[in-house]
mmCIF file of N, CA and C in Angstrom:
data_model
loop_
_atom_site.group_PDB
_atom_site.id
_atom_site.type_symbol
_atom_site.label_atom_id
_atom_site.label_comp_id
_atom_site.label_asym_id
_atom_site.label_seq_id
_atom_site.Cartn_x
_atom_site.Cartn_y
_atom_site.Cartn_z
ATOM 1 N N UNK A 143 33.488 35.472 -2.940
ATOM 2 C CA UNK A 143 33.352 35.696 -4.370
ATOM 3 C C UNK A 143 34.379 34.860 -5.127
ATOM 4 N N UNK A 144 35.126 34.907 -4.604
ATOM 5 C CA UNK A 144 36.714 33.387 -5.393
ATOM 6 C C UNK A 144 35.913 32.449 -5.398
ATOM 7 N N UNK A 145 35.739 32.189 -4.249
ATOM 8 C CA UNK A 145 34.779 30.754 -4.429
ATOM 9 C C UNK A 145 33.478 30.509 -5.316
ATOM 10 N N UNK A 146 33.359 31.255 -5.507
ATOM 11 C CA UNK A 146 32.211 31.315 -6.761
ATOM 12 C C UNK A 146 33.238 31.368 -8.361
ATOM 13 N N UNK A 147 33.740 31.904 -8.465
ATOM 14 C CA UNK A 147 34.610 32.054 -9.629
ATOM 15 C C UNK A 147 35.375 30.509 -9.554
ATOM 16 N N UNK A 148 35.477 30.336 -8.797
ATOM 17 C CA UNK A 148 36.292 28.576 -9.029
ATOM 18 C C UNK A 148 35.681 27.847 -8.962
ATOM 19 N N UNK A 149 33.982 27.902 -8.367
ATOM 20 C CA UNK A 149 33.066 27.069 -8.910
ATOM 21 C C UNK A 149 32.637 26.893 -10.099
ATOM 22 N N UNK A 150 32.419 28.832 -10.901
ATOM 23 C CA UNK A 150 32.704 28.129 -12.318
ATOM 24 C C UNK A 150 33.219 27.572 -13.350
ATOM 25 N N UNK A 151 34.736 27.957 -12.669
ATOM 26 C CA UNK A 151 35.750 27.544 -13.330
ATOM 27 C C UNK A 151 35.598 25.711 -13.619
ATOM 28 N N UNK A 152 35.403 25.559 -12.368
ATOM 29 C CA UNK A 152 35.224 23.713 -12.303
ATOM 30 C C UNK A 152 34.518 23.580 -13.147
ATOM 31 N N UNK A 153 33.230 24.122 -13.381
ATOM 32 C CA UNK A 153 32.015 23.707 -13.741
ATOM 33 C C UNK A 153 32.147 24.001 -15.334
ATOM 34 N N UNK A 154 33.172 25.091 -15.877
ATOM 35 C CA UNK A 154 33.242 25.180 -17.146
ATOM 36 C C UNK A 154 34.553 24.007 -17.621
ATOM 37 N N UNK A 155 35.303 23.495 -16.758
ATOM 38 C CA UNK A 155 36.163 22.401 -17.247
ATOM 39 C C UNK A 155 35.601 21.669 -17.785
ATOM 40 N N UNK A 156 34.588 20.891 -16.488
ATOM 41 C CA UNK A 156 33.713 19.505 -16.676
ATOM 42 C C UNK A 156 32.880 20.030 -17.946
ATOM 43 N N UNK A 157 32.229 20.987 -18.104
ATOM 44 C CA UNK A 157 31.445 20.945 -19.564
ATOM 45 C C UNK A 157 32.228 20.937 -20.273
ATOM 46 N N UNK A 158 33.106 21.046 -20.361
ATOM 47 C CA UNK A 158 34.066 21.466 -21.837
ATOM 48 C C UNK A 158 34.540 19.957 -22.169
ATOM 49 N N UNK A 159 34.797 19.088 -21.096
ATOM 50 C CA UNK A 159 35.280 17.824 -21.406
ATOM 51 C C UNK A 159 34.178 16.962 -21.717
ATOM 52 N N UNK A 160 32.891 17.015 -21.639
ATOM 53 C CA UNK A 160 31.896 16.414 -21.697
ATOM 54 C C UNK A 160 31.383 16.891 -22.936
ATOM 55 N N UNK A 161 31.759 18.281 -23.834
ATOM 56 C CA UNK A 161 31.417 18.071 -24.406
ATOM 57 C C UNK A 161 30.126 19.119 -24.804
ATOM 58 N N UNK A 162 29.592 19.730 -23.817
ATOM 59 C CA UNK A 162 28.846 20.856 -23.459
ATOM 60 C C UNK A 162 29.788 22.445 -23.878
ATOM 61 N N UNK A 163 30.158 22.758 -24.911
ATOM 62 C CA UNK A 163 30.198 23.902 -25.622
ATOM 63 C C UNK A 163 29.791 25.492 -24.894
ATOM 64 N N UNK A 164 28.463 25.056 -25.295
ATOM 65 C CA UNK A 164 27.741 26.594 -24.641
ATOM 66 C C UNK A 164 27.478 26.465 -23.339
ATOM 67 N N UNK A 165 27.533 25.711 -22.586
ATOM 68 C CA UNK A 165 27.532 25.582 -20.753
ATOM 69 C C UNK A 165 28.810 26.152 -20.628
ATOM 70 N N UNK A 166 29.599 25.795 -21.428
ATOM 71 C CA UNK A 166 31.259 25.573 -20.854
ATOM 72 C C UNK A 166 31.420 27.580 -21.029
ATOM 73 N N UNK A 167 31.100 27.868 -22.414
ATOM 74 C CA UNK A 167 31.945 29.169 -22.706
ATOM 75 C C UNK A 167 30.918 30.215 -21.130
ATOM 76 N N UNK A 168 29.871 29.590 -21.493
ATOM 77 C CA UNK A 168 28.530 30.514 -20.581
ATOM 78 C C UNK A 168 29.780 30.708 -19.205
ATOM 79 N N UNK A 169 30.020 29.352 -18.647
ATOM 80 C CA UNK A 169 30.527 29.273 -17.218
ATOM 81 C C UNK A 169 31.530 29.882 -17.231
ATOM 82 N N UNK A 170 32.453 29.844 -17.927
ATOM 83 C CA UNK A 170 33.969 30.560 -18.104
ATOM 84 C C UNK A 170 34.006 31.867 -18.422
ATOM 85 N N UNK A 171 32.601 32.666 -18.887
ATOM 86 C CA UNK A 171 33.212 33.913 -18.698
ATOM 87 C C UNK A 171 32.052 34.493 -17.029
ATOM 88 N N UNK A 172 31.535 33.953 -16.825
ATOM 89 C CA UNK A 172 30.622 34.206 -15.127
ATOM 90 C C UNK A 172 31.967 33.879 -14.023
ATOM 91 N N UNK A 173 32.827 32.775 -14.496
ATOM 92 C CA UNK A 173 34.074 32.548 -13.605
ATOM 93 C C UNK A 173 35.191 34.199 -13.757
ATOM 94 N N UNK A 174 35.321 34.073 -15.022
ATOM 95 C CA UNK A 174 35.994 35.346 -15.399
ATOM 96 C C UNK A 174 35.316 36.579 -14.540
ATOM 97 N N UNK A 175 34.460 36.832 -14.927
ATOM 98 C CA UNK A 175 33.761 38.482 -14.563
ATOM 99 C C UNK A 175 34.075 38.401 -12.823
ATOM 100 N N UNK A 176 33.505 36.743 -12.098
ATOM 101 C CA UNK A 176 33.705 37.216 -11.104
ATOM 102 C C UNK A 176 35.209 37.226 -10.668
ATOM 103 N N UNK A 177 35.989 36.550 -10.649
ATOM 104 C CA UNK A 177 37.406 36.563 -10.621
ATOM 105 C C UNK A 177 37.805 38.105 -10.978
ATOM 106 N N UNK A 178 37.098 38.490 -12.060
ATOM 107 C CA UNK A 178 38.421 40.108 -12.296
ATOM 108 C C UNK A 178 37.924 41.196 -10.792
ATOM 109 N N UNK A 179 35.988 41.030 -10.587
ATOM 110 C CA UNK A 179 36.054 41.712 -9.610
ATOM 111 C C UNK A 179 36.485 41.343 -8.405
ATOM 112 N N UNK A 180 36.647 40.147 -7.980
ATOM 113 C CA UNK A 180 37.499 39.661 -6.585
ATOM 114 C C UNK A 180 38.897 40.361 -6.726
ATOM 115 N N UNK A 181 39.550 40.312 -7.892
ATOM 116 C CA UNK A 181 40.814 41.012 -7.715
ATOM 117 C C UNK A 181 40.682 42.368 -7.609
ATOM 118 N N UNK A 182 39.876 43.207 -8.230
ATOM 119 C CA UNK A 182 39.545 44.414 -8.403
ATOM 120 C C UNK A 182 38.916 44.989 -6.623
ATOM 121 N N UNK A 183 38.315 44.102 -6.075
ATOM 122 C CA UNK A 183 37.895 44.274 -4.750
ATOM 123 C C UNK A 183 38.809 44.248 -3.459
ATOM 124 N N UNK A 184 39.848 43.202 -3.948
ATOM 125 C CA UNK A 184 40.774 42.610 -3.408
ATOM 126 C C UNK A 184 42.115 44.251 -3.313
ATOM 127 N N UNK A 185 42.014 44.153 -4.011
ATOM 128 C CA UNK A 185 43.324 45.239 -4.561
ATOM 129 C C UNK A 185 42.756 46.958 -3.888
ATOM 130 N N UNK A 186 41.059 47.110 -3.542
ATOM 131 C CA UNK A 186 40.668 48.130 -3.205
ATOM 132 C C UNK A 186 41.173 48.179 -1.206
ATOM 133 N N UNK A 187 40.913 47.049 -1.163
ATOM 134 C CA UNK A 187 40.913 46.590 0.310
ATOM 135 C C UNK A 187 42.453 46.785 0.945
ATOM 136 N N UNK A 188 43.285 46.019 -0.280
ATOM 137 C CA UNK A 188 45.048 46.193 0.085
ATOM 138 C C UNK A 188 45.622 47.725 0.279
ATOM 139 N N UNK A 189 44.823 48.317 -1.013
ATOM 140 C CA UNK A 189 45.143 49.966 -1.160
ATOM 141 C C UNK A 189 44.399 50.852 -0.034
ATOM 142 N N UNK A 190 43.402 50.355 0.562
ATOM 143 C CA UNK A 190 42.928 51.278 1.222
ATOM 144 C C UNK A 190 43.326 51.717 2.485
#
């Protein structure tokens, strides 16, 4: 699931520098959502 979240992350850089607006914000919060639950999953696994 990181790896998906840093795929969008990449993928919302490159739009953002290119110039692509609504790709960029779209990708950066799908990077976000998954990133908070990798930590949120992450942190269930440490605690458990």
């Amino acid at each position: 699931m990181l790896k998906y979240a840093i795929i969008f992350l990449v993928i919302s850089m490159i739009a953002g520098a290119m110039g692509f607006f609504n790709v960029s914000a779209v990708a950066r919060r799908i990077s976000f959502v998954l990133f908070g639950i990798f930590i949120a999953l992450a942190a269930l696994v440490l605690l458990a």
